[in-house]
Amino acid sequence: MKKKYIAFAITILFSAGIYFLFFHKDKDLKYVPENTDMLVLIDVKKATNQYISSVLKHPSKWFEDKTNDKKSISISDSGLKIPDFVQIFHLKNTKISEWYCVFEINDQTKFSAFLKNRKFINAGNGKFNNNQLFIKIEGEKCIIGTSDLHFNNIGKPLAQKFRNKVLNADSFVSDGLGSISFISELRTQNFSIDLKDDEIEIKNEQNTTDFSSLISDLLKKTEFLEAELNEDNVKKIAAVFNKNLNDSLSVNSLKMNAKIAEVSDTIISYGYDDNFNEIEKISYQKIVQPSYHILLQTSNSEKTWNYFQNKKWINKQNQFTAIPFQPNLISKNGKEISIKSKMNNLKLNENRNQNYIFIKNNPLLYSSFKTLSDSDKKFLNRLEYIFYGNKNLDCTVKIKFKKDQYPLILR
């Protein structure tokens, strides 16, 4: 009888251990500053469970050579305390590329070794960087960001209360692996993040819209970019990039498409022959040339045109300088404003009466960016497309990757 009690007690203890290790979560969010306008939460335990499940389903992963991985110190051995919900936040009135996160430091010695191993440079005053991430150490905490411009603007104190409320992960995360939330004075909009075998899907709660037919049709097109947006969506997209488009713009809808090609560019230079006679030298180089057409429907094209001129986005040659790819030509006709790249032979497709942005991967896109590292190019090469779709209250973003031997979480 005693053996049965002992076995029962061991089973209970083992089950409790499994529960606390893999399922019990501390849902208190301690590090969300008051001036946050976007918040990304990652459910660490759910991600861990999904990773373990994927490893068990792919035995070939067990026998892969891990020699290179052994040289780098993992996050789990970095001396940082990893919370059950990683809290990544964006601050009001900052660039969309600037994100921050706060961690507690459990072991300063391990953390110093981690920084050295990951080639972080000591910039003094507790600041470190490795050209991709920036770190600021404040006592037993560290702030990690994609920029160091706003370390001092992060709302203080970093406390558990946000707008006089105790923050809990249940207010933001539903069934997904995480969430992204847009926080305003009036309300908070939550979008779930789901990590699938070959794609990341972000969508709002109770979303029932299926965009698969539209995406399938767009994949058949030769354009690498196609978009169709109504007035509300133009403002939404602009707001994400920290641009406030006021009523002076008067844009009712936007349509655009773009192709990209590699063309030969003629370079003419001058030199001298052996008799010091000036000679013309002609050489050729391959350059990436985008071809695009943007059409704006406006309620008052003159008002919109004046808005562009006041912003100094139209030069004397009637080029729209807010687009970095030149040359182009901007013109107005009735209630339409058209922006076309020169030598453009693109025709806009018929209206689909849907709101979407579709960007299909094209190697020429990133081959022309000299600042991209080999790892950046390798990552971009794995992308298949990025899609944004909106119908009524439903919003969906899909980031689709090319098929691989392993699901995304194992790559």
GROMACS .gro file of C-alpha atoms in nm:
model
  411
    1MET     CA    1   0.000   0.000   0.000
    2LYS     CA    2   0.283   0.238   0.084
    3LYS     CA    3   0.434   0.178  -0.260
    4LYS     CA    4   0.107   0.288  -0.420
    5TYR     CA    5   0.108   0.612  -0.218
    6ILE     CA    6   0.471   0.675  -0.306
    7ALA     CA    7   0.404   0.610  -0.676
    8PHE     CA    8   0.097   0.837  -0.659
    9ALA     CA    9   0.297   1.114  -0.488
   10ILE     CA   10   0.576   1.086  -0.747
   11THR     CA   11   0.321   1.106  -1.029
   12ILE     CA   12   0.161   1.416  -0.876
   13LEU     CA   13   0.500   1.584  -0.827
   14PHE     CA   14   0.612   1.492  -1.179
   15SER     CA   15   0.286   1.627  -1.330
   16ALA     CA   16   0.315   1.945  -1.128
   17GLY     CA   17   0.674   1.987  -1.242
   18ILE     CA   18   0.573   1.940  -1.606
   19TYR     CA   19   0.291   2.192  -1.564
   20PHE     CA   20   0.508   2.462  -1.407
   21LEU     CA   21   0.790   2.401  -1.653
   22PHE     CA   22   0.588   2.407  -1.975
   23PHE     CA   23   0.245   2.558  -1.907
   24HIS     CA   24   0.232   2.780  -1.598
   25LYS     CA   25   0.297   3.142  -1.696
   26ASP     CA   26   0.363   3.464  -1.512
   27LYS     CA   27   0.131   3.692  -1.708
   28ASP     CA   28   0.219   4.018  -1.533
   29LEU     CA   29   0.375   4.265  -1.778
   30LYS     CA   30   0.626   4.468  -1.582
   31TYR     CA   31   0.808   4.658  -1.853
   32VAL     CA   32   0.561   4.845  -2.072
   33PRO     CA   33   0.629   5.220  -2.045
   34GLU     CA   34   0.354   5.482  -2.045
   35ASN     CA   35   0.454   5.625  -2.384
   36THR     CA   36   0.407   5.294  -2.569
   37ASP     CA   37   0.188   5.305  -2.879
   38MET     CA   38   0.263   4.954  -3.015
   39LEU     CA   39   0.332   4.642  -2.810
   40VAL     CA   40   0.450   4.302  -2.929
   41LEU     CA   41   0.422   4.007  -2.688
   42ILE     CA   42   0.586   3.669  -2.746
   43ASP     CA   43   0.460   3.372  -2.544
   44VAL     CA   44   0.794   3.207  -2.463
   45LYS     CA   45   0.654   2.883  -2.321
   46LYS     CA   46   0.416   2.834  -2.612
   47ALA     CA   47   0.707   2.895  -2.851
   48THR     CA   48   0.919   2.645  -2.657
   49ASN     CA   49   0.644   2.383  -2.669
   50GLN     CA   50   0.596   2.438  -3.042
   51TYR     CA   51   0.972   2.405  -3.095
   52ILE     CA   52   0.990   2.078  -2.899
   53SER     CA   53   0.690   1.940  -3.087
   54SER     CA   54   0.850   2.029  -3.422
   55VAL     CA   55   1.182   1.870  -3.324
   56LEU     CA   56   1.003   1.547  -3.228
   57LYS     CA   57   0.829   1.543  -3.567
   58HIS     CA   58   1.159   1.590  -3.756
   59PRO     CA   59   1.410   1.328  -3.632
   60SER     CA   60   1.663   1.431  -3.898
   61LYS     CA   61   1.710   1.753  -3.702
   62TRP     CA   62   1.847   1.552  -3.408
   63PHE     CA   63   2.158   1.444  -3.596
   64GLU     CA   64   2.257   1.775  -3.755
   65ASP     CA   65   2.608   1.904  -3.687
   66LYS     CA   66   2.590   2.174  -3.416
   67THR     CA   67   2.962   2.267  -3.428
   68ASN     CA   68   2.902   2.630  -3.530
   69ASP     CA   69   2.625   2.675  -3.271
   70LYS     CA   70   2.859   2.569  -2.991
   71LYS     CA   71   3.082   2.869  -3.058
   72SER     CA   72   2.810   3.120  -2.969
   73ILE     CA   73   2.648   3.168  -2.628
   74SER     CA   74   2.273   3.114  -2.637
   75ILE     CA   75   2.017   3.358  -2.497
   76SER     CA   76   1.921   3.101  -2.234
   77ASP     CA   77   2.280   3.108  -2.103
   78SER     CA   78   2.329   3.484  -2.140
   79GLY     CA   79   2.271   3.576  -1.776
   80LEU     CA   80   1.938   3.739  -1.861
   81LYS     CA   81   1.610   3.642  -1.699
   82ILE     CA   82   1.375   3.548  -1.982
   83PRO     CA   83   1.014   3.630  -1.882
   84ASP     CA   84   0.722   3.409  -1.984
   85PHE     CA   85   0.608   3.692  -2.210
   86VAL     CA   86   0.877   3.894  -2.389
   87GLN     CA   87   0.755   4.255  -2.409
   88ILE     CA   88   0.876   4.448  -2.714
   89PHE     CA   89   0.746   4.804  -2.739
   90HIS     CA   90   0.745   5.100  -2.976
   91LEU     CA   91   0.739   5.456  -2.846
   92LYS     CA   92   0.512   5.735  -2.964
   93ASN     CA   93   0.654   5.971  -3.227
   94THR     CA   94   0.949   5.749  -3.319
   95LYS     CA   95   1.041   5.569  -3.642
   96ILE     CA   96   0.867   5.242  -3.721
   97SER     CA   97   1.209   5.069  -3.720
   98GLU     CA   98   1.280   5.165  -3.355
   99TRP     CA   99   1.177   4.899  -3.101
  100TYR     CA  100   1.284   4.831  -2.743
  101CYS     CA  101   1.269   4.557  -2.482
  102VAL     CA  102   1.370   4.538  -2.114
  103PHE     CA  103   1.525   4.235  -1.941
  104GLU     CA  104   1.641   4.169  -1.587
  105ILE     CA  105   2.005   4.062  -1.546
  106ASN     CA  106   2.051   3.756  -1.324
  107ASP     CA  107   2.425   3.711  -1.371
  108GLN     CA  108   2.645   4.009  -1.467
  109THR     CA  109   2.948   3.786  -1.540
  110LYS     CA  110   2.755   3.567  -1.782
  111PHE     CA  111   2.598   3.871  -1.945
  112SER     CA  112   2.940   4.034  -2.000
  113ALA     CA  113   3.064   3.710  -2.159
  114PHE     CA  114   2.753   3.702  -2.380
  115LEU     CA  115   2.811   4.059  -2.502
  116LYS     CA  116   3.174   3.978  -2.584
  117ASN     CA  117   3.076   3.657  -2.760
  118ARG     CA  118   2.819   3.843  -2.974
  119LYS     CA  119   3.079   4.110  -3.061
  120PHE     CA  120   2.913   4.402  -2.882
  121ILE     CA  121   3.136   4.709  -2.855
  122ASN     CA  122   3.153   4.896  -2.524
  123ALA     CA  123   3.051   5.256  -2.599
  124GLY     CA  124   3.088   5.369  -2.236
  125ASN     CA  125   2.831   5.471  -1.974
  126GLY     CA  126   2.682   5.123  -1.973
  127LYS     CA  127   2.606   5.129  -2.346
  128PHE     CA  128   2.697   4.858  -2.600
  129ASN     CA  129   2.624   4.801  -2.969
  130ASN     CA  130   2.702   4.557  -3.251
  131ASN     CA  131   2.567   4.765  -3.544
  132GLN     CA  132   2.234   4.583  -3.527
  133LEU     CA  133   2.128   4.612  -3.164
  134PHE     CA  134   2.196   4.867  -2.892
  135ILE     CA  135   2.206   4.791  -2.521
  136LYS     CA  136   2.196   5.015  -2.216
  137ILE     CA  137   2.257   4.867  -1.871
  138GLU     CA  138   2.083   5.032  -1.576
  139GLY     CA  139   2.162   4.849  -1.252
  140GLU     CA  140   2.008   4.502  -1.263
  141LYS     CA  141   1.819   4.574  -1.586
  142CYS     CA  142   1.917   4.622  -1.948
  143ILE     CA  143   1.731   4.792  -2.233
  144ILE     CA  144   1.777   4.638  -2.577
  145GLY     CA  145   1.678   4.839  -2.883
  146THR     CA  146   1.717   4.862  -3.257
  147SER     CA  147   1.830   5.221  -3.193
  148ASP     CA  148   1.989   5.412  -2.905
  149LEU     CA  149   1.819   5.743  -2.988
  150HIS     CA  150   1.536   5.713  -2.736
  151PHE     CA  151   1.679   5.524  -2.439
  152ASN     CA  152   1.623   5.835  -2.229
  153ASN     CA  153   1.268   5.886  -2.362
  154ILE     CA  154   1.136   5.553  -2.238
  155GLY     CA  155   0.864   5.632  -1.987
  156LYS     CA  156   0.977   5.609  -1.627
  157PRO     CA  157   0.948   5.442  -1.395
  158LEU     CA  158   0.928   5.109  -1.574
  159ALA     CA  159   0.660   4.974  -1.345
  160GLN     CA  160   0.393   4.708  -1.340
  161LYS     CA  161   0.113   4.964  -1.369
  162PHE     CA  162   0.022   5.111  -1.707
  163ARG     CA  163  -0.226   5.399  -1.706
  164ASN     CA  164  -0.317   5.303  -1.348
  165LYS     CA  165  -0.398   4.946  -1.449
  166VAL     CA  166  -0.209   4.626  -1.372
  167LEU     CA  167  -0.110   4.490  -1.710
  168ASN     CA  168  -0.182   4.124  -1.781
  169ALA     CA  169  -0.093   3.926  -2.092
  170ASP     CA  170  -0.452   3.801  -2.121
  171SER     CA  171  -0.553   4.155  -2.220
  172PHE     CA  172  -0.344   4.126  -2.536
  173VAL     CA  173  -0.279   3.760  -2.627
  174SER     CA  174  -0.553   3.512  -2.718
  175ASP     CA  175  -0.462   3.181  -2.881
  176GLY     CA  176  -0.161   3.280  -3.087
  177LEU     CA  177   0.211   3.248  -3.029
  178GLY     CA  178   0.205   3.617  -2.951
  179SER     CA  179   0.034   3.941  -3.036
  180ILE     CA  180   0.087   4.291  -3.167
  181SER     CA  181  -0.129   4.565  -3.017
  182PHE     CA  182  -0.192   4.923  -3.129
  183ILE     CA  183  -0.249   5.140  -2.822
  184SER     CA  184  -0.422   5.477  -2.836
  185GLU     CA  185  -0.592   5.701  -2.586
  186LEU     CA  186  -0.932   5.567  -2.687
  187ARG     CA  187  -0.877   5.195  -2.733
  188THR     CA  188  -0.637   4.907  -2.787
  189GLN     CA  189  -0.651   4.688  -3.099
  190ASN     CA  190  -0.505   4.339  -3.065
  191PHE     CA  191  -0.376   4.122  -3.348
  192SER     CA  192  -0.270   3.761  -3.294
  193ILE     CA  193   0.061   3.627  -3.428
  194ASP     CA  194   0.061   3.268  -3.550
  195LEU     CA  195   0.377   3.089  -3.661
  196LYS     CA  196   0.300   2.818  -3.915
  197ASP     CA  197   0.525   2.581  -4.110
  198ASP     CA  198   0.601   2.830  -4.389
  199GLU     CA  199   0.435   3.156  -4.291
  200ILE     CA  200   0.374   3.410  -4.019
  201GLU     CA  201   0.014   3.527  -4.002
  202ILE     CA  202  -0.101   3.836  -3.813
  203LYS     CA  203  -0.472   3.907  -3.787
  204ASN     CA  204  -0.727   4.071  -3.561
  205GLU     CA  205  -0.956   3.877  -3.331
  206GLN     CA  206  -1.273   3.723  -3.480
  207ASN     CA  207  -1.121   3.754  -3.827
  208THR     CA  208  -1.313   3.531  -4.072
  209THR     CA  209  -1.200   3.672  -4.410
  210ASP     CA  210  -1.013   3.434  -4.643
  211PHE     CA  211  -0.772   3.616  -4.876
  212SER     CA  212  -0.628   3.298  -5.034
  213SER     CA  213  -0.808   3.348  -5.368
  214LEU     CA  214  -0.681   3.705  -5.400
  215ILE     CA  215  -0.324   3.602  -5.309
  216SER     CA  216  -0.333   3.314  -5.559
  217ASP     CA  217  -0.438   3.555  -5.834
  218LEU     CA  218  -0.168   3.810  -5.739
  219LEU     CA  219   0.102   3.542  -5.749
  220LYS     CA  220   0.028   3.488  -6.118
  221LYS     CA  221   0.115   3.850  -6.199
  222THR     CA  222   0.460   3.961  -6.312
  223GLU     CA  223   0.461   4.275  -6.095
  224PHE     CA  224   0.662   4.251  -5.775
  225LEU     CA  225   0.432   4.509  -5.608
  226GLU     CA  226   0.063   4.576  -5.643
  227ALA     CA  227  -0.166   4.774  -5.414
  228GLU     CA  228  -0.519   4.907  -5.395
  229LEU     CA  229  -0.626   5.111  -5.090
  230ASN     CA  230  -0.923   5.325  -4.996
  231GLU     CA  231  -0.900   5.646  -4.794
  232ASP     CA  232  -0.912   5.477  -4.452
  233ASN     CA  233  -0.639   5.230  -4.544
  234VAL     CA  234  -0.414   5.501  -4.687
  235LYS     CA  235  -0.432   5.676  -4.350
  236LYS     CA  236  -0.380   5.349  -4.157
  237ILE     CA  237  -0.066   5.259  -4.352
  238ALA     CA  238   0.068   5.613  -4.320
  239ALA     CA  239   0.005   5.608  -3.943
  240VAL     CA  240   0.211   5.288  -3.904
  241PHE     CA  241   0.504   5.472  -4.062
  242ASN     CA  242   0.448   5.770  -3.830
  243LYS     CA  243   0.304   5.994  -4.102
  244ASN     CA  244  -0.003   6.201  -4.026
  245LEU     CA  245  -0.197   6.259  -4.347
  246ASN     CA  246  -0.444   6.533  -4.269
  247ASP     CA  247  -0.752   6.638  -4.463
  248SER     CA  248  -0.543   6.866  -4.685
  249LEU     CA  249  -0.433   6.560  -4.883
  250SER     CA  250  -0.791   6.467  -4.984
  251VAL     CA  251  -0.698   6.121  -5.118
  252ASN     CA  252  -1.000   5.895  -5.174
  253SER     CA  253  -0.809   5.593  -5.303
  254LEU     CA  254  -0.469   5.475  -5.420
  255LYS     CA  255  -0.368   5.222  -5.684
  256MET     CA  256  -0.018   5.123  -5.779
  257ASN     CA  257   0.192   4.854  -5.937
  258ALA     CA  258   0.561   4.815  -6.000
  259LYS     CA  259   0.804   4.595  -6.189
  260ILE     CA  260   1.178   4.575  -6.158
  261ALA     CA  261   1.440   4.488  -6.419
  262GLU     CA  262   1.813   4.492  -6.471
  263VAL     CA  263   1.913   4.725  -6.757
  264SER     CA  264   2.238   4.838  -6.914
  265ASP     CA  265   2.356   5.187  -6.827
  266THR     CA  266   2.601   5.368  -7.051
  267ILE     CA  267   2.894   5.543  -6.885
  268ILE     CA  268   3.086   5.799  -7.092
  269SER     CA  269   3.425   5.919  -6.973
  270TYR     CA  270   3.718   6.098  -7.136
  271GLY     CA  271   4.091   6.029  -7.146
  272TYR     CA  272   4.395   6.087  -7.364
  273ASP     CA  273   4.579   5.869  -7.613
  274ASP     CA  274   4.958   5.843  -7.649
  275ASN     CA  275   4.960   6.166  -7.852
  276PHE     CA  276   4.760   6.351  -7.585
  277ASN     CA  277   4.451   6.365  -7.802
  278GLU     CA  278   4.126   6.358  -7.605
  279ILE     CA  279   3.930   6.039  -7.663
  280GLU     CA  280   3.586   5.928  -7.555
  281LYS     CA  281   3.557   5.607  -7.357
  282ILE     CA  282   3.229   5.419  -7.340
  283SER     CA  283   3.162   5.149  -7.081
  284TYR     CA  284   2.850   4.973  -6.960
  285GLN     CA  285   2.718   4.864  -6.624
  286LYS     CA  286   2.410   4.676  -6.511
  287ILE     CA  287   2.172   4.871  -6.289
  288VAL     CA  288   1.839   4.783  -6.129
  289GLN     CA  289   1.560   4.999  -6.270
  290PRO     CA  290   1.209   5.000  -6.119
  291SER     CA  291   0.911   5.078  -6.337
  292TYR     CA  292   0.602   5.196  -6.150
  293HIS     CA  293   0.269   5.372  -6.179
  294ILE     CA  294   0.078   5.530  -5.888
  295LEU     CA  295  -0.272   5.668  -5.934
  296LEU     CA  296  -0.441   5.880  -5.666
  297GLN     CA  297  -0.815   5.947  -5.679
  298THR     CA  298  -0.890   6.271  -5.499
  299SER     CA  299  -1.194   6.477  -5.413
  300ASN     CA  300  -0.995   6.789  -5.503
  301SER     CA  301  -0.683   6.734  -5.712
  302GLU     CA  302  -0.581   7.101  -5.690
  303LYS     CA  303  -0.586   7.085  -5.311
  304THR     CA  304  -0.379   6.767  -5.312
  305TRP     CA  305  -0.136   6.915  -5.566
  306ASN     CA  306  -0.088   7.223  -5.345
  307TYR     CA  307  -0.028   6.996  -5.046
  308PHE     CA  308   0.253   6.819  -5.235
  309GLN     CA  309   0.402   7.153  -5.340
  310ASN     CA  310   0.394   7.290  -4.985
  311LYS     CA  311   0.579   6.976  -4.874
  312LYS     CA  312   0.832   7.048  -5.154
  313TRP     CA  313   0.765   6.705  -5.304
  314ILE     CA  314   0.728   6.843  -5.659
  315ASN     CA  315   1.031   7.001  -5.826
  316LYS     CA  316   1.053   7.227  -6.132
  317GLN     CA  317   1.069   6.926  -6.363
  318ASN     CA  318   0.738   6.796  -6.225
  319GLN     CA  319   0.910   6.506  -6.056
  320PHE     CA  320   0.765   6.361  -5.735
  321THR     CA  321   1.071   6.368  -5.512
  322ALA     CA  322   0.912   6.186  -5.215
  323ILE     CA  323   0.980   5.866  -5.411
  324PRO     CA  324   1.352   5.786  -5.407
  325PHE     CA  325   1.347   5.618  -5.749
  326GLN     CA  326   1.397   5.884  -6.013
  327PRO     CA  327   1.322   6.006  -6.272
  328ASN     CA  328   0.944   6.014  -6.272
  329LEU     CA  329   0.667   6.245  -6.381
  330ILE     CA  330   0.370   6.367  -6.178
  331SER     CA  331   0.059   6.506  -6.347
  332LYS     CA  332  -0.304   6.579  -6.266
  333ASN     CA  333  -0.613   6.518  -6.473
  334GLY     CA  334  -0.956   6.595  -6.332
  335LYS     CA  335  -0.976   6.423  -5.994
  336GLU     CA  336  -0.676   6.200  -6.062
  337ILE     CA  337  -0.308   6.251  -5.988
  338SER     CA  338  -0.069   6.017  -6.166
  339ILE     CA  339   0.294   5.943  -6.079
  340LYS     CA  340   0.482   5.742  -6.341
  341SER     CA  341   0.842   5.641  -6.373
  342LYS     CA  342   0.990   5.754  -6.703
  343MET     CA  343   1.014   5.491  -6.976
  344ASN     CA  344   0.712   5.335  -6.806
  345ASN     CA  345   0.502   5.089  -7.005
  346LEU     CA  346   0.296   4.958  -6.713
  347LYS     CA  347  -0.081   4.962  -6.718
  348LEU     CA  348  -0.277   4.957  -6.395
  349ASN     CA  349  -0.498   4.653  -6.355
  350GLU     CA  350  -0.873   4.685  -6.328
  351ASN     CA  351  -1.012   4.771  -5.986
  352ARG     CA  352  -1.056   4.467  -5.764
  353ASN     CA  353  -1.252   4.676  -5.512
  354GLN     CA  354  -1.042   4.529  -5.234
  355ASN     CA  355  -0.789   4.677  -4.996
  356TYR     CA  356  -0.450   4.510  -5.017
  357ILE     CA  357  -0.076   4.548  -5.057
  358PHE     CA  358   0.117   4.263  -5.217
  359ILE     CA  359   0.497   4.247  -5.240
  360LYS     CA  360   0.644   3.946  -5.419
  361ASN     CA  361   1.007   3.856  -5.364
  362ASN     CA  362   1.246   3.946  -5.644
  363PRO     CA  363   1.624   3.890  -5.607
  364LEU     CA  364   1.688   4.218  -5.788
  365LEU     CA  365   1.524   4.404  -5.499
  366TYR     CA  366   1.799   4.333  -5.248
  367SER     CA  367   2.091   4.276  -5.487
  368SER     CA  368   2.107   4.651  -5.542
  369PHE     CA  369   2.135   4.733  -5.170
  370LYS     CA  370   2.507   4.735  -5.097
  371THR     CA  371   2.458   4.778  -4.719
  372LEU     CA  372   2.287   4.441  -4.676
  373SER     CA  373   2.500   4.173  -4.511
  374ASP     CA  374   2.521   3.819  -4.646
  375SER     CA  375   2.293   3.699  -4.364
  376ASP     CA  376   2.038   3.971  -4.452
  377LYS     CA  377   2.041   3.864  -4.818
  378LYS     CA  378   2.009   3.500  -4.717
  379PHE     CA  379   1.705   3.583  -4.505
  380LEU     CA  380   1.541   3.791  -4.778
  381ASN     CA  381   1.605   3.516  -5.032
  382ARG     CA  382   1.389   3.284  -4.821
  383LEU     CA  383   1.087   3.515  -4.848
  384GLU     CA  384   0.817   3.441  -5.102
  385TYR     CA  385   0.577   3.732  -5.047
  386ILE     CA  386   0.433   3.981  -4.798
  387PHE     CA  387   0.059   4.048  -4.806
  388TYR     CA  388  -0.167   4.296  -4.629
  389GLY     CA  389  -0.543   4.267  -4.672
  390ASN     CA  390  -0.840   4.449  -4.520
  391LYS     CA  391  -1.212   4.383  -4.556
  392ASN     CA  392  -1.458   4.562  -4.332
  393LEU     CA  393  -1.320   4.509  -3.979
  394ASP     CA  394  -1.090   4.220  -4.075
  395CYS     CA  395  -0.717   4.288  -4.123
  396THR     CA  396  -0.461   4.022  -4.215
  397VAL     CA  397  -0.087   4.028  -4.275
  398LYS     CA  398   0.087   3.721  -4.418
  399ILE     CA  399   0.464   3.684  -4.443
  400LYS     CA  400   0.516   3.378  -4.660
  401PHE     CA  401   0.849   3.193  -4.680
  402LYS     CA  402   0.965   2.944  -4.941
  403LYS     CA  403   0.907   2.579  -4.854
  404ASP     CA  404   1.189   2.408  -4.672
  405GLN     CA  405   1.278   2.074  -4.518
  406TYR     CA  406   1.193   2.215  -4.175
  407PRO     CA  407   0.917   2.443  -4.044
  408LEU     CA  408   1.006   2.805  -3.966
  409ILE     CA  409   1.057   2.752  -3.595
  410LEU     CA  410   1.340   2.504  -3.666
  411ARG     CA  411   1.520   2.705  -3.935
   0.00000   0.00000   0.00000
